[in-house]
PDB file of C-alpha atoms in Angstrom:
ATOM      1  CA  MET V   1    -133.954  -3.388 -70.133  1.00  0.00           C
ATOM      2  CA  SER V   2    -133.744  -3.137 -66.300  1.00  0.00           C
ATOM      3  CA  PRO V   3    -130.787  -1.688 -64.476  1.00  0.00           C
ATOM      4  CA  GLU V   4    -129.787  -4.945 -63.275  1.00  0.00           C
ATOM      5  CA  GLN V   5    -129.760  -6.378 -66.788  1.00  0.00           C
ATOM      6  CA  ILE V   6    -127.636  -3.335 -67.908  1.00  0.00           C
ATOM      7  CA  LEU V   7    -125.297  -3.881 -64.808  1.00  0.00           C
ATOM      8  CA  GLU V   8    -124.703  -7.429 -65.866  1.00  0.00           C
ATOM      9  CA  ILE V   9    -123.721  -6.323 -69.723  1.00  0.00           C
ATOM     10  CA  GLU V  10    -121.246  -3.858 -68.139  1.00  0.00           C
ATOM     11  CA  MET V  11    -119.672  -6.559 -66.005  1.00  0.00           C
ATOM     12  CA  LYS V  12    -119.401  -8.846 -69.001  1.00  0.00           C
ATOM     13  CA  LEU V  13    -117.844  -5.978 -71.012  1.00  0.00           C
ATOM     14  CA  VAL V  14    -115.258  -5.302 -67.956  1.00  0.00           C
ATOM     15  CA  LEU V  15    -114.308  -8.724 -67.570  1.00  0.00           C
ATOM     16  CA  ALA V  16    -113.909  -9.414 -71.346  1.00  0.00           C
ATOM     17  CA  ALA V  17    -111.635  -6.415 -71.544  1.00  0.00           C
ATOM     18  CA  LEU V  18    -109.504  -7.615 -68.720  1.00  0.00           C
ATOM     19  CA  GLN V  19    -109.019 -11.139 -70.303  1.00  0.00           C
ATOM     20  CA  LEU V  20    -108.596 -10.048 -73.764  1.00  0.00           C
ATOM     21  CA  ARG V  21    -106.041  -7.229 -72.866  1.00  0.00           C
ATOM     22  CA  TYR V  22    -104.059  -8.934 -70.121  1.00  0.00           C
ATOM     23  CA  GLY V  23    -105.325 -12.752 -70.139  1.00  0.00           C
ATOM     24  CA  TYR V  24    -106.830 -12.396 -66.498  1.00  0.00           C
ATOM     25  CA  ASP V  25    -110.146 -14.342 -66.323  1.00  0.00           C
ATOM     26  CA  PHE V  26    -112.522 -13.239 -63.606  1.00  0.00           C
ATOM     27  CA  ARG V  27    -115.802 -14.918 -65.066  1.00  0.00           C
ATOM     28  CA  HIS V  28    -115.926 -17.605 -62.497  1.00  0.00           C
ATOM     29  CA  TYR V  29    -115.234 -15.427 -59.510  1.00  0.00           C
ATOM     30  CA  ALA V  30    -118.440 -15.289 -57.108  1.00  0.00           C
ATOM     31  CA  ARG V  31    -120.891 -12.877 -58.823  1.00  0.00           C
ATOM     32  CA  SER V  32    -121.947 -10.703 -55.744  1.00  0.00           C
ATOM     33  CA  SER V  33    -118.641 -10.308 -54.425  1.00  0.00           C
ATOM     34  CA  LEU V  34    -117.432  -9.292 -58.111  1.00  0.00           C
ATOM     35  CA  ARG V  35    -120.297  -6.867 -58.609  1.00  0.00           C
ATOM     36  CA  ARG V  36    -119.407  -4.949 -55.169  1.00  0.00           C
ATOM     37  CA  ARG V  37    -115.834  -4.670 -56.212  1.00  0.00           C
ATOM     38  CA  LEU V  38    -116.193  -3.563 -59.787  1.00  0.00           C
ATOM     39  CA  ALA V  39    -119.091  -1.108 -58.486  1.00  0.00           C
ATOM     40  CA  ALA V  40    -116.371   0.309 -56.064  1.00  0.00           C
ATOM     41  CA  LEU V  41    -113.775   0.661 -58.847  1.00  0.00           C
ATOM     42  CA  GLY V  42    -116.471   2.303 -61.176  1.00  0.00           C
ATOM     43  CA  GLU V  43    -117.234   4.882 -58.300  1.00  0.00           C
ATOM     44  CA  ALA V  44    -113.667   5.569 -57.620  1.00  0.00           C
ATOM     45  CA  PHE V  45    -112.398   5.866 -61.259  1.00  0.00           C
ATOM     46  CA  SER V  46    -115.161   6.642 -63.789  1.00  0.00           C
ATOM     47  CA  GLN V  47    -117.999   8.410 -61.953  1.00  0.00           C
ATOM     48  CA  GLY V  48    -119.921   5.491 -60.976  1.00  0.00           C
ATOM     49  CA  SER V  49    -120.140   3.583 -64.405  1.00  0.00           C
ATOM     50  CA  ILE V  50    -118.433   0.302 -64.307  1.00  0.00           C
ATOM     51  CA  SER V  51    -118.306   0.220 -68.196  1.00  0.00           C
ATOM     52  CA  GLY V  52    -116.390   3.640 -68.009  1.00  0.00           C
ATOM     53  CA  LEU V  53    -113.696   1.420 -66.628  1.00  0.00           C
ATOM     54  CA  ILE V  54    -113.041   0.059 -69.925  1.00  0.00           C
ATOM     55  CA  PRO V  55    -111.108   2.607 -71.876  1.00  0.00           C
ATOM     56  CA  ARG V  56    -108.558   3.311 -69.207  1.00  0.00           C
ATOM     57  CA  LEU V  57    -108.096  -0.610 -68.524  1.00  0.00           C
ATOM     58  CA  ILE V  58    -107.417  -1.286 -72.271  1.00  0.00           C
ATOM     59  CA  HIS V  59    -104.945   1.830 -72.878  1.00  0.00           C
ATOM     60  CA  ASP V  60    -103.353   2.203 -69.487  1.00  0.00           C
ATOM     61  CA  PRO V  61    -101.452  -0.783 -68.352  1.00  0.00           C
ATOM     62  CA  LEU V  62    -100.584   0.852 -65.045  1.00  0.00           C
ATOM     63  CA  PHE V  63    -104.003   0.719 -64.118  1.00  0.00           C
ATOM     64  CA  LEU V  64    -104.198  -3.152 -64.273  1.00  0.00           C
ATOM     65  CA  GLY V  65    -102.354  -3.272 -60.817  1.00  0.00           C
ATOM     66  CA  GLU V  66    -105.342  -0.953 -59.472  1.00  0.00           C
ATOM     67  CA  VAL V  67    -107.754  -3.365 -60.816  1.00  0.00           C
ATOM     68  CA  LEU V  68    -106.234  -6.619 -59.601  1.00  0.00           C
ATOM     69  CA  ALA V  69    -105.624  -5.085 -56.118  1.00  0.00           C
ATOM     70  CA  SER V  70    -109.584  -4.170 -56.216  1.00  0.00           C
ATOM     71  CA  LEU V  71    -110.976  -7.734 -57.464  1.00  0.00           C
ATOM     72  CA  SER V  72    -108.690  -9.962 -55.512  1.00  0.00           C
ATOM     73  CA  VAL V  73    -109.315 -10.521 -51.904  1.00  0.00           C
ATOM     74  CA  PRO V  74    -106.352  -9.682 -49.610  1.00  0.00           C
ATOM     75  CA  VAL V  75    -107.986 -11.189 -46.439  1.00  0.00           C
ATOM     76  CA  THR V  76    -105.305 -12.672 -44.033  1.00  0.00           C
ATOM     77  CA  GLY V  77    -104.059 -12.384 -40.228  1.00  0.00           C
ATOM     78  CA  TRP V  78    -101.532 -13.418 -37.959  1.00  0.00           C
ATOM     79  CA  PHE V  79    -102.173 -17.263 -36.561  1.00  0.00           C
ATOM     80  CA  ARG V  80    -105.634 -16.827 -38.317  1.00  0.00           C
ATOM     81  CA  ASP V  81    -108.026 -19.619 -37.224  1.00  0.00           C
ATOM     82  CA  PRO V  82    -105.538 -20.762 -34.339  1.00  0.00           C
ATOM     83  CA  ALA V  83    -107.268 -24.127 -33.989  1.00  0.00           C
ATOM     84  CA  THR V  84    -106.448 -25.222 -37.605  1.00  0.00           C
ATOM     85  CA  LEU V  85    -102.746 -24.237 -36.808  1.00  0.00           C
ATOM     86  CA  ALA V  86    -102.668 -26.097 -33.684  1.00  0.00           C
ATOM     87  CA  VAL V  87    -103.865 -29.374 -35.439  1.00  0.00           C
ATOM     88  CA  LEU V  88    -101.292 -28.590 -38.079  1.00  0.00           C
ATOM     89  CA  ARG V  89     -98.512 -28.442 -35.321  1.00  0.00           C
ATOM     90  CA  GLN V  90     -99.709 -31.414 -33.525  1.00  0.00           C
ATOM     91  CA  GLU V  91    -101.111 -33.751 -36.195  1.00  0.00           C
ATOM     92  CA  VAL V  92     -99.496 -32.919 -39.620  1.00  0.00           C
ATOM     93  CA  VAL V  93     -95.933 -31.440 -38.625  1.00  0.00           C
ATOM     94  CA  PRO V  94     -94.820 -34.646 -36.906  1.00  0.00           C
ATOM     95  CA  ARG V  95     -95.790 -36.521 -40.172  1.00  0.00           C
ATOM     96  CA  LEU V  96     -93.949 -34.172 -42.364  1.00  0.00           C
ATOM     97  CA  ALA V  97     -90.592 -34.711 -40.052  1.00  0.00           C
ATOM     98  CA  SER V  98     -89.646 -38.017 -41.879  1.00  0.00           C
ATOM     99  CA  TYR V  99     -88.953 -35.901 -45.215  1.00  0.00           C
ATOM    100  CA  PRO V 100     -85.383 -34.636 -45.969  1.00  0.00           C
ATOM    101  CA  ARG V 101     -87.256 -31.477 -47.593  1.00  0.00           C
ATOM    102  CA  LEU V 102     -90.411 -30.281 -47.567  1.00  0.00           C
ATOM    103  CA  SER V 103     -92.403 -27.773 -49.874  1.00  0.00           C
ATOM    104  CA  VAL V 104     -95.340 -25.829 -48.501  1.00  0.00           C
ATOM    105  CA  TRP V 105     -97.570 -23.957 -50.779  1.00  0.00           C
ATOM    106  CA  LEU V 106     -99.810 -21.005 -49.435  1.00  0.00           C
ATOM    107  CA  ALA V 107    -102.167 -19.968 -52.161  1.00  0.00           C
ATOM    108  CA  GLY V 108    -103.621 -16.643 -51.737  1.00  0.00           C
ATOM    109  CA  CYS V 109    -100.954 -15.408 -49.174  1.00  0.00           C
ATOM    110  CA  ALA V 110    -102.134 -11.751 -49.677  1.00  0.00           C
ATOM    111  CA  SER V 111    -100.022  -9.268 -47.450  1.00  0.00           C
ATOM    112  CA  GLY V 112     -97.812 -12.380 -45.835  1.00  0.00           C
ATOM    113  CA  GLU V 113     -99.149 -12.555 -42.417  1.00  0.00           C
ATOM    114  CA  GLU V 114    -100.096 -16.243 -42.794  1.00  0.00           C
ATOM    115  CA  ALA V 115     -96.839 -16.918 -44.680  1.00  0.00           C
ATOM    116  CA  TYR V 116     -94.732 -15.661 -41.607  1.00  0.00           C
ATOM    117  CA  SER V 117     -97.151 -17.349 -39.420  1.00  0.00           C
ATOM    118  CA  LEU V 118     -96.348 -20.737 -41.086  1.00  0.00           C
ATOM    119  CA  ALA V 119     -92.557 -19.949 -40.925  1.00  0.00           C
ATOM    120  CA  VAL V 120     -92.622 -19.382 -37.123  1.00  0.00           C
ATOM    121  CA  LEU V 121     -94.638 -22.730 -36.800  1.00  0.00           C
ATOM    122  CA  PHE V 122     -92.222 -24.646 -38.896  1.00  0.00           C
ATOM    123  CA  LEU V 123     -89.195 -22.848 -37.047  1.00  0.00           C
ATOM    124  CA  GLU V 124     -90.423 -23.788 -33.583  1.00  0.00           C
ATOM    125  CA  GLU V 125     -91.168 -27.379 -34.592  1.00  0.00           C
ATOM    126  CA  GLY V 126     -87.407 -27.537 -35.925  1.00  0.00           C
ATOM    127  CA  LEU V 127     -88.354 -28.055 -39.765  1.00  0.00           C
ATOM    128  CA  LEU V 128     -87.775 -24.654 -41.112  1.00  0.00           C
ATOM    129  CA  ALA V 129     -84.351 -25.221 -42.209  1.00  0.00           C
ATOM    130  CA  ARG V 130     -85.413 -27.953 -44.643  1.00  0.00           C
ATOM    131  CA  THR V 131     -88.779 -26.317 -45.819  1.00  0.00           C
ATOM    132  CA  ARG V 132     -89.599 -23.789 -48.580  1.00  0.00           C
ATOM    133  CA  ILE V 133     -92.878 -22.047 -48.263  1.00  0.00           C
ATOM    134  CA  PHE V 134     -94.126 -20.938 -51.597  1.00  0.00           C
ATOM    135  CA  ALA V 135     -96.566 -17.983 -50.897  1.00  0.00           C
ATOM    136  CA  THR V 136     -98.393 -16.976 -53.964  1.00  0.00           C
ATOM    137  CA  ASP V 137    -101.025 -14.531 -55.023  1.00  0.00           C
ATOM    138  CA  ILE V 138    -102.520 -12.532 -57.775  1.00  0.00           C
ATOM    139  CA  ASN V 139    -102.041  -9.156 -56.431  1.00  0.00           C
ATOM    140  CA  ASP V 140     -98.566  -7.841 -56.972  1.00  0.00           C
ATOM    141  CA  ARG V 141     -99.170  -4.813 -54.488  1.00  0.00           C
ATOM    142  CA  ALA V 142     -99.834  -7.174 -51.412  1.00  0.00           C
ATOM    143  CA  LEU V 143     -96.863  -9.480 -52.601  1.00  0.00           C
ATOM    144  CA  ALA V 144     -94.535  -6.662 -52.438  1.00  0.00           C
ATOM    145  CA  GLN V 145     -95.809  -5.794 -49.053  1.00  0.00           C
ATOM    146  CA  ALA V 146     -95.360  -9.448 -48.033  1.00  0.00           C
ATOM    147  CA  GLU V 147     -91.888  -9.526 -49.421  1.00  0.00           C
ATOM    148  CA  GLU V 148     -90.896  -6.690 -47.593  1.00  0.00           C
ATOM    149  CA  GLY V 149     -91.934  -8.322 -44.310  1.00  0.00           C
ATOM    150  CA  ILE V 150     -92.382  -5.131 -42.280  1.00  0.00           C
ATOM    151  CA  TYR V 151     -95.600  -4.481 -40.195  1.00  0.00           C
ATOM    152  CA  PRO V 152     -96.600  -2.211 -37.368  1.00  0.00           C
ATOM    153  CA  LEU V 153     -95.922  -3.364 -34.163  1.00  0.00           C
ATOM    154  CA  GLY V 154     -99.201  -3.029 -32.888  1.00  0.00           C
ATOM    155  CA  GLN V 155    -100.483  -5.744 -35.089  1.00  0.00           C
ATOM    156  CA  ILE V 156     -97.834  -8.093 -33.803  1.00  0.00           C
ATOM    157  CA  GLU V 157     -98.860  -7.305 -29.999  1.00  0.00           C
ATOM    158  CA  ALA V 158    -102.507  -7.910 -30.988  1.00  0.00           C
ATOM    159  CA  ALA V 159    -101.609 -11.374 -32.402  1.00  0.00           C
ATOM    160  CA  GLU V 160     -99.899 -12.675 -29.219  1.00  0.00           C
ATOM    161  CA  ALA V 161    -103.252 -14.316 -27.926  1.00  0.00           C
ATOM    162  CA  ASP V 162    -103.550 -15.993 -31.390  1.00  0.00           C
ATOM    163  CA  TYR V 163     -99.948 -17.312 -31.290  1.00  0.00           C
ATOM    164  CA  GLN V 164    -100.377 -18.872 -27.968  1.00  0.00           C
ATOM    165  CA  ALA V 165    -103.696 -20.514 -29.041  1.00  0.00           C
ATOM    166  CA  ALA V 166    -101.949 -21.875 -32.166  1.00  0.00           C
ATOM    167  CA  GLY V 167     -99.459 -23.667 -29.822  1.00  0.00           C
ATOM    168  CA  GLY V 168     -96.582 -20.980 -29.782  1.00  0.00           C
ATOM    169  CA  ARG V 169     -93.698 -21.973 -27.815  1.00  0.00           C
ATOM    170  CA  GLY V 170     -92.442 -18.605 -26.900  1.00  0.00           C
ATOM    171  CA  ARG V 171     -93.364 -15.411 -27.701  1.00  0.00           C
ATOM    172  CA  PHE V 172     -94.219 -14.135 -31.013  1.00  0.00           C
ATOM    173  CA  ALA V 173     -92.096 -10.790 -30.641  1.00  0.00           C
ATOM    174  CA  ASP V 174     -89.168 -13.204 -30.349  1.00  0.00           C
ATOM    175  CA  HIS V 175     -88.983 -13.780 -34.038  1.00  0.00           C
ATOM    176  CA  LEU V 176     -88.719 -10.007 -34.964  1.00  0.00           C
ATOM    177  CA  HIS V 177     -86.652  -7.222 -34.910  1.00  0.00           C
ATOM    178  CA  VAL V 178     -88.544  -4.065 -33.524  1.00  0.00           C
ATOM    179  CA  ALA V 179     -87.473  -0.505 -34.257  1.00  0.00           C
ATOM    180  CA  TYR V 180     -89.414   2.917 -34.741  1.00  0.00           C
ATOM    181  CA  GLY V 181     -92.861   0.986 -34.040  1.00  0.00           C
ATOM    182  CA  TYR V 182     -92.520  -1.321 -36.844  1.00  0.00           C
ATOM    183  CA  ALA V 183     -91.503  -4.941 -36.673  1.00  0.00           C
ATOM    184  CA  ARG V 184     -89.493  -6.943 -39.349  1.00  0.00           C
ATOM    185  CA  PHE V 185     -89.010 -10.520 -39.357  1.00  0.00           C
ATOM    186  CA  GLN V 186     -85.618 -12.219 -38.759  1.00  0.00           C
ATOM    187  CA  ASP V 187     -83.828 -13.170 -41.702  1.00  0.00           C
ATOM    188  CA  SER V 188     -83.857 -16.855 -40.901  1.00  0.00           C
ATOM    189  CA  LEU V 189     -87.753 -16.568 -41.286  1.00  0.00           C
ATOM    190  CA  ARG V 190     -87.615 -14.421 -44.669  1.00  0.00           C
ATOM    191  CA  ALA V 191     -85.198 -16.544 -46.374  1.00  0.00           C
ATOM    192  CA  ARG V 192     -87.363 -19.754 -46.304  1.00  0.00           C
ATOM    193  CA  ILE V 193     -90.497 -17.913 -48.092  1.00  0.00           C
ATOM    194  CA  ILE V 194     -90.437 -17.221 -51.788  1.00  0.00           C
ATOM    195  CA  PHE V 195     -93.362 -15.054 -52.836  1.00  0.00           C
ATOM    196  CA  ALA V 196     -94.479 -15.319 -56.197  1.00  0.00           C
ATOM    197  CA  HIS V 197     -97.091 -14.018 -58.637  1.00  0.00           C
ATOM    198  CA  HIS V 198     -99.558 -16.884 -59.268  1.00  0.00           C
ATOM    199  CA  ASN V 199    -103.008 -17.191 -60.853  1.00  0.00           C
ATOM    200  CA  LEU V 200    -105.159 -20.179 -59.805  1.00  0.00           C
ATOM    201  CA  VAL V 201    -107.442 -19.534 -62.913  1.00  0.00           C
ATOM    202  CA  SER V 202    -104.792 -20.165 -65.576  1.00  0.00           C
ATOM    203  CA  ASP V 203    -101.634 -21.162 -64.110  1.00  0.00           C
ATOM    204  CA  GLY V 204    -100.286 -24.679 -63.418  1.00  0.00           C
ATOM    205  CA  VAL V 205     -98.422 -26.700 -60.794  1.00  0.00           C
ATOM    206  CA  PHE V 206     -94.933 -25.259 -60.095  1.00  0.00           C
ATOM    207  CA  CYS V 207     -93.832 -27.531 -57.284  1.00  0.00           C
ATOM    208  CA  GLU V 208     -94.360 -30.762 -55.450  1.00  0.00           C
ATOM    209  CA  ALA V 209     -96.004 -29.983 -52.346  1.00  0.00           C
ATOM    210  CA  HIS V 210     -96.239 -31.865 -49.197  1.00  0.00           C
ATOM    211  CA  LEU V 211     -98.728 -29.313 -47.616  1.00  0.00           C
ATOM    212  CA  ILE V 212    -101.043 -26.885 -49.337  1.00  0.00           C
ATOM    213  CA  LEU V 213    -102.891 -24.121 -47.627  1.00  0.00           C
ATOM    214  CA  CYS V 214    -105.499 -22.172 -49.518  1.00  0.00           C
ATOM    215  CA  ARG V 215    -108.014 -20.800 -46.744  1.00  0.00           C
ATOM    216  CA  ASN V 216    -110.866 -18.449 -47.514  1.00  0.00           C
ATOM    217  CA  VAL V 217    -110.020 -18.381 -51.240  1.00  0.00           C
ATOM    218  CA  LEU V 218    -112.436 -20.780 -52.968  1.00  0.00           C
ATOM    219  CA  ILE V 219    -115.471 -19.112 -51.221  1.00  0.00           C
ATOM    220  CA  TYR V 220    -114.895 -16.242 -54.073  1.00  0.00           C
ATOM    221  CA  PHE V 221    -114.925 -19.080 -57.035  1.00  0.00           C
ATOM    222  CA  ASP V 222    -117.938 -20.552 -58.568  1.00  0.00           C
ATOM    223  CA  HIS V 223    -118.306 -24.284 -58.948  1.00  0.00           C
ATOM    224  CA  ILE V 224    -116.399 -24.352 -62.088  1.00  0.00           C
ATOM    225  CA  LEU V 225    -113.259 -22.513 -60.741  1.00  0.00           C
ATOM    226  CA  GLN V 226    -113.393 -24.427 -57.512  1.00  0.00           C
ATOM    227  CA  ARG V 227    -113.133 -27.707 -59.285  1.00  0.00           C
ATOM    228  CA  ARG V 228    -110.304 -26.502 -61.388  1.00  0.00           C
ATOM    229  CA  VAL V 229    -108.197 -25.171 -58.326  1.00  0.00           C
ATOM    230  CA  LEU V 230    -108.821 -28.395 -56.177  1.00  0.00           C
ATOM    231  CA  SER V 231    -107.708 -30.460 -59.294  1.00  0.00           C
ATOM    232  CA  LEU V 232    -104.731 -28.313 -59.584  1.00  0.00           C
ATOM    233  CA  PHE V 233    -104.013 -29.101 -55.709  1.00  0.00           C
ATOM    234  CA  GLU V 234    -104.390 -32.661 -55.972  1.00  0.00           C
ATOM    235  CA  ASP V 235    -101.722 -32.610 -59.045  1.00  0.00           C
ATOM    236  CA  ALA V 236     -99.467 -30.610 -57.007  1.00  0.00           C
ATOM    237  CA  LEU V 237     -99.573 -32.720 -53.795  1.00  0.00           C
ATOM    238  CA  ILE V 238     -97.439 -35.942 -53.069  1.00  0.00           C
ATOM    239  CA  ARG V 239     -99.195 -39.082 -52.040  1.00  0.00           C
ATOM    240  CA  ASP V 240    -100.115 -38.630 -48.254  1.00  0.00           C
ATOM    241  CA  GLY V 241     -99.762 -34.819 -48.900  1.00  0.00           C
ATOM    242  CA  PHE V 242    -102.327 -32.556 -46.913  1.00  0.00           C
ATOM    243  CA  LEU V 243    -104.708 -29.891 -48.180  1.00  0.00           C
ATOM    244  CA  CYS V 244    -105.920 -27.292 -45.618  1.00  0.00           C
ATOM    245  CA  LEU V 245    -108.982 -25.154 -46.612  1.00  0.00           C
ATOM    246  CA  GLY V 246    -110.963 -22.485 -44.662  1.00  0.00           C
ATOM    247  CA  GLU V 247    -113.554 -23.105 -42.181  1.00  0.00           C
ATOM    248  CA  LYS V 248    -116.202 -22.237 -44.561  1.00  0.00           C
ATOM    249  CA  GLU V 249    -114.930 -24.330 -47.523  1.00  0.00           C
ATOM    250  CA  SER V 250    -115.246 -28.040 -48.630  1.00  0.00           C
ATOM    251  CA  LEU V 251    -114.427 -30.207 -51.521  1.00  0.00           C
ATOM    252  CA  ARG V 252    -117.998 -30.470 -52.906  1.00  0.00           C
ATOM    253  CA  ALA V 253    -116.777 -29.154 -56.339  1.00  0.00           C
ATOM    254  CA  ILE V 254    -114.301 -31.972 -56.591  1.00  0.00           C
ATOM    255  CA  PRO V 255    -114.664 -34.784 -58.980  1.00  0.00           C
ATOM    256  CA  GLU V 256    -115.799 -38.178 -57.605  1.00  0.00           C
ATOM    257  CA  THR V 257    -112.207 -39.550 -58.811  1.00  0.00           C
ATOM    258  CA  SER V 258    -110.682 -37.377 -56.121  1.00  0.00           C
ATOM    259  CA  ARG V 259    -107.604 -38.639 -53.992  1.00  0.00           C
ATOM    260  CA  PHE V 260    -108.575 -36.503 -51.138  1.00  0.00           C
ATOM    261  CA  GLN V 261    -109.882 -38.167 -47.980  1.00  0.00           C
ATOM    262  CA  PRO V 262    -110.967 -36.131 -44.706  1.00  0.00           C
ATOM    263  CA  PHE V 263    -108.038 -36.271 -42.148  1.00  0.00           C
ATOM    264  CA  GLU V 264    -109.319 -34.285 -39.210  1.00  0.00           C
ATOM    265  CA  SER V 265    -113.195 -33.872 -38.789  1.00  0.00           C
ATOM    266  CA  GLN V 266    -112.685 -30.577 -36.705  1.00  0.00           C
ATOM    267  CA  VAL V 267    -110.906 -28.481 -39.368  1.00  0.00           C
ATOM    268  CA  ARG V 268    -110.929 -28.396 -43.013  1.00  0.00           C
ATOM    269  CA  LEU V 269    -107.770 -30.920 -43.596  1.00  0.00           C
ATOM    270  CA  PHE V 270    -107.482 -33.421 -46.126  1.00  0.00           C
ATOM    271  CA  ILE V 271    -105.031 -36.076 -46.998  1.00  0.00           C
ATOM    272  CA  LYS V 272    -104.275 -37.365 -50.475  1.00  0.00           C
ATOM    273  CA  LYS V 273    -104.301 -41.218 -50.746  1.00  0.00           C
ATOM    274  CA  GLU V 274    -103.780 -43.605 -53.605  1.00  0.00           C
ATOM    275  CA  ARG V 275    -106.537 -44.121 -55.793  1.00  0.00           C
ATOM    276  CA  SER V 276    -108.924 -47.023 -55.065  1.00  0.00           C
ATOM    277  CA  ARG V 277    -108.669 -49.957 -57.280  1.00  0.00           C
TER     278      ARG V 277
END
């Protein structure tokens, strides 16, 4: 049996232990990314053996947080992909302005930078007071950092150009309190964001959303899981609600009966319409 075949067996055993012990199913995550992350875990905690993770994973519940933090992909940034945010500001937000209350679901929020960027955008467009932003992730460590809402000041200063490119109406720093080299978002922003644990693999719909953003998360899922997640988003969105994906993502995995239609060709933005008769 080749080393590659042995490694595949080890991966299956670790993933089975994770699912049977805690209910987290990573079997449909992209294989290459999963292999790299499990190999790094094995190197750090079991002298290089992936299967050596199994005893601790089964018998030490505190180790679960380490595993989830390593296997999830906490990639985010302030006003990431500002061209997409500019389109949201110019084309989507005006359409949402007619609703008395708004729900925005940010799936895969990581450490919160994108959630606060959205809150700033909605505040500047006059909609934040009637908007709830549900920012979810599987990584509890990242969620704790996001809920705290405190970031190094250097990160904020470096994000000014992207804030302006996304259509910012002032200065990014106007929305923060600064002290001792750190920045904390104003309470008016923090109060409109709900950070919560949510597993796209197994959890269901928890709100009726007007806008869902899930950017650069689907690229880490295989076709089966992409289809499941996209169907979940379709169920969560209201009619004429919007779905925003990452620039390398598409709806190829969605069933032919999907109600999503392209809304803006320059970015990965879709609108949910009525089913054709």
